[in-house]
Amino acid sequence: MTPTASLAPHDNDPTNTLPPCEETSGRRELLRARFDQHWAHARHAENERLAITAAYSALLAATLNVVKDTGLTAKAIPLLLFVLAVSVVCLGLSIKIHAVFASHTRDAEEILLANRVRPMLTSIRESPVRWIRVSVLFPMFYVTCIAGLLGALFAALGGPQCVGYVVAAA
């Protein structure tokens, strides 16, 4: 979805405190190209994060299906360890991809602000669902999966008997 924001200054914007910028055709084309590139990179980061999460979800669903069929036995431990490692990698990727996304959207908004255009994401930040942070939802999904996988590993290793060994050793 490409934004349709104009790079023309809006004098009726009460939040506009920026000085007027030099209006040349070449400069406006360059700014528009820079804005388009930042926006395209931000969208690519979003799509990348969704693709990684979809692939991870499919792997997790397949793993849970195998564990359901075989039970939480010692045979499930290598598979659970593998998916646990993939979960940690996906958590790191999610955090990194969000940083890239935030950088590109911030740069795109700075271009709009420099040209006295109201930022696109202002309406989202002022909406009733503004408390929902995608930057938190994706990592929380992975953290929840990691916790579940650790619980499954704990159960596959013997469950409460493992705790007894640890307590006795302490």
Short mmCIF file of C-alpha atoms in Angstrom, two decimals:
data_model
loop_
_atom_site.label_atom_id
_atom_site.label_comp_id
_atom_site.label_asym_id
_atom_site.label_seq_id
_atom_site.Cartn_x
_atom_site.Cartn_y
_atom_site.Cartn_z
CA MET A 1 0.00 0.00 0.00
CA THR A 2 1.70 3.17 -1.17
CA PRO A 3 0.74 6.33 0.68
CA THR A 4 -0.80 9.12 -1.35
CA ALA A 5 0.71 11.95 0.66
CA SER A 6 1.59 15.03 -1.30
CA LEU A 7 4.90 16.71 -0.70
CA ALA A 8 3.28 20.12 -1.10
CA PRO A 9 3.33 22.28 2.05
CA HIS A 10 0.10 22.60 4.02
CA ASP A 11 -0.21 26.07 5.50
CA ASN A 12 -3.48 25.24 7.25
CA ASP A 13 -1.79 22.66 9.51
CA PRO A 14 -1.68 24.19 13.04
CA THR A 15 1.21 21.89 14.02
CA ASN A 16 3.33 23.28 11.20
CA THR A 17 6.28 25.08 12.78
CA LEU A 18 8.85 24.33 10.08
CA PRO A 19 10.20 27.12 7.87
CA PRO A 20 9.20 26.97 4.21
CA CYS A 21 11.60 24.93 2.11
CA GLU A 22 13.01 25.79 -1.27
CA GLU A 23 10.54 24.63 -3.91
CA THR A 24 12.33 23.27 -6.93
CA SER A 25 11.09 20.56 -9.22
CA GLY A 26 14.31 18.51 -9.02
CA ARG A 27 14.44 18.72 -5.23
CA ARG A 28 10.80 17.64 -4.93
CA GLU A 29 11.40 14.69 -7.25
CA LEU A 30 14.43 13.66 -5.20
CA LEU A 31 12.49 13.92 -1.94
CA ARG A 32 9.60 11.95 -3.43
CA ALA A 33 12.02 9.24 -4.59
CA ARG A 34 13.66 9.11 -1.15
CA PHE A 35 10.26 8.94 0.54
CA ASP A 36 9.11 6.15 -1.81
CA GLN A 37 12.29 4.16 -1.14
CA HIS A 38 11.95 4.43 2.64
CA TRP A 39 8.28 3.48 2.46
CA ALA A 40 9.02 0.51 0.18
CA HIS A 41 11.76 -0.73 2.54
CA ALA A 42 9.42 -0.40 5.53
CA ARG A 43 6.74 -2.42 3.72
CA HIS A 44 9.36 -5.03 2.77
CA ALA A 45 10.37 -5.35 6.43
CA GLU A 46 6.72 -5.90 7.39
CA ASN A 47 6.29 -8.56 4.70
CA GLU A 48 9.54 -10.25 5.73
CA ARG A 49 8.43 -10.42 9.36
CA LEU A 50 5.07 -11.90 8.34
CA ALA A 51 6.71 -14.49 6.06
CA ILE A 52 9.10 -15.59 8.81
CA THR A 53 6.26 -15.82 11.31
CA ALA A 54 4.12 -17.85 8.87
CA ALA A 55 6.96 -20.30 8.20
CA TYR A 56 7.68 -20.57 11.92
CA SER A 57 4.00 -21.15 12.69
CA ALA A 58 3.86 -23.97 10.13
CA LEU A 59 6.98 -25.57 11.67
CA LEU A 60 5.52 -25.21 15.16
CA ALA A 61 2.18 -26.71 14.10
CA ALA A 62 3.93 -29.68 12.47
CA THR A 63 6.05 -30.19 15.58
CA LEU A 64 3.04 -30.09 17.87
CA ASN A 65 1.27 -32.59 15.64
CA VAL A 66 4.24 -34.98 15.77
CA VAL A 67 4.52 -34.61 19.56
CA LYS A 68 0.76 -35.18 19.90
CA ASP A 69 1.05 -38.42 17.92
CA THR A 70 4.22 -39.73 19.60
CA GLY A 71 3.76 -38.28 23.07
CA LEU A 72 6.21 -36.34 25.19
CA THR A 73 8.89 -39.00 25.31
CA ALA A 74 12.65 -38.92 24.96
CA LYS A 75 12.19 -39.33 21.19
CA ALA A 76 10.61 -35.86 21.05
CA ILE A 77 13.56 -34.10 22.72
CA PRO A 78 15.70 -33.52 19.58
CA LEU A 79 12.73 -32.12 17.68
CA LEU A 80 11.75 -29.87 20.58
CA LEU A 81 15.35 -28.64 20.93
CA PHE A 82 15.49 -27.86 17.21
CA VAL A 83 12.24 -25.89 17.29
CA LEU A 84 13.40 -24.14 20.46
CA ALA A 85 16.58 -23.01 18.66
CA VAL A 86 14.52 -21.83 15.67
CA SER A 87 12.27 -19.92 18.09
CA VAL A 88 15.21 -18.06 19.57
CA VAL A 89 16.50 -17.17 16.09
CA CYS A 90 13.03 -15.97 15.03
CA LEU A 91 12.76 -13.85 18.18
CA GLY A 92 16.04 -12.14 17.32
CA LEU A 93 14.96 -11.66 13.71
CA SER A 94 11.66 -10.16 14.80
CA ILE A 95 13.41 -7.60 16.98
CA LYS A 96 15.92 -6.77 14.22
CA ILE A 97 13.25 -6.48 11.52
CA HIS A 98 11.21 -4.14 13.71
CA ALA A 99 14.26 -1.92 14.17
CA VAL A 100 14.68 -1.73 10.38
CA PHE A 101 10.95 -1.01 9.95
CA ALA A 102 11.01 1.73 12.58
CA SER A 103 14.09 3.32 11.02
CA HIS A 104 12.54 3.50 7.56
CA THR A 105 9.17 4.79 8.75
CA ARG A 106 10.91 7.42 10.88
CA ASP A 107 13.00 8.52 7.89
CA ALA A 108 9.91 8.66 5.66
CA GLU A 109 8.07 10.76 8.23
CA GLU A 110 11.04 13.11 8.58
CA ILE A 111 10.87 13.72 4.83
CA LEU A 112 7.19 14.57 5.17
CA LEU A 113 7.83 16.86 8.13
CA ALA A 114 10.68 18.62 6.33
CA ASN A 115 8.17 19.46 3.60
CA ARG A 116 5.48 20.55 6.04
CA VAL A 117 3.23 17.56 5.38
CA ARG A 118 1.33 15.94 8.24
CA PRO A 119 2.87 12.52 8.98
CA MET A 120 0.86 9.53 7.76
CA LEU A 121 1.05 7.56 10.99
CA THR A 122 -0.43 10.33 13.15
CA SER A 123 -3.97 9.04 12.66
CA ILE A 124 -2.85 5.55 13.73
CA ARG A 125 -1.15 6.94 16.83
CA GLU A 126 -4.34 8.81 17.74
CA SER A 127 -6.68 5.82 17.18
CA PRO A 128 -8.38 3.80 19.95
CA VAL A 129 -6.15 0.79 19.19
CA ARG A 130 -2.90 2.73 19.62
CA TRP A 131 -1.99 0.66 22.68
CA ILE A 132 -1.56 -2.43 20.50
CA ARG A 133 2.13 -2.45 19.63
CA VAL A 134 3.20 -4.78 16.83
CA SER A 135 6.76 -4.30 18.02
CA VAL A 136 5.71 -6.11 21.21
CA LEU A 137 3.20 -8.61 19.79
CA PHE A 138 5.61 -10.49 17.53
CA PRO A 139 8.37 -10.93 20.18
CA MET A 140 5.73 -11.92 22.76
CA PHE A 141 4.49 -14.61 20.38
CA TYR A 142 7.99 -16.06 20.17
CA VAL A 143 8.60 -15.73 23.92
CA THR A 144 5.32 -17.54 24.60
CA CYS A 145 6.30 -20.32 22.19
CA ILE A 146 9.73 -20.58 23.81
CA ALA A 147 8.10 -20.91 27.24
CA GLY A 148 5.75 -23.60 25.92
CA LEU A 149 8.61 -25.50 24.30
CA LEU A 150 10.64 -25.33 27.51
CA GLY A 151 7.64 -26.74 29.37
CA ALA A 152 7.32 -29.55 26.82
CA LEU A 153 11.05 -30.30 27.15
CA PHE A 154 10.69 -30.31 30.90
CA ALA A 155 7.84 -32.81 30.62
CA ALA A 156 9.75 -34.96 28.10
CA LEU A 157 12.75 -35.09 30.41
CA GLY A 158 10.68 -36.51 33.23
CA GLY A 159 8.70 -33.59 34.57
CA PRO A 160 8.62 -33.21 38.34
CA GLN A 161 11.26 -35.91 38.83
CA CYS A 162 13.80 -33.51 37.28
CA VAL A 163 12.94 -30.92 39.92
CA GLY A 164 13.55 -33.46 42.66
CA TYR A 165 17.09 -34.07 41.38
CA VAL A 166 17.84 -30.36 41.25
CA VAL A 167 16.44 -29.71 44.75
CA ALA A 168 18.32 -32.70 46.20
CA ALA A 169 21.57 -31.49 44.60
CA ALA A 170 21.15 -28.02 46.10
#
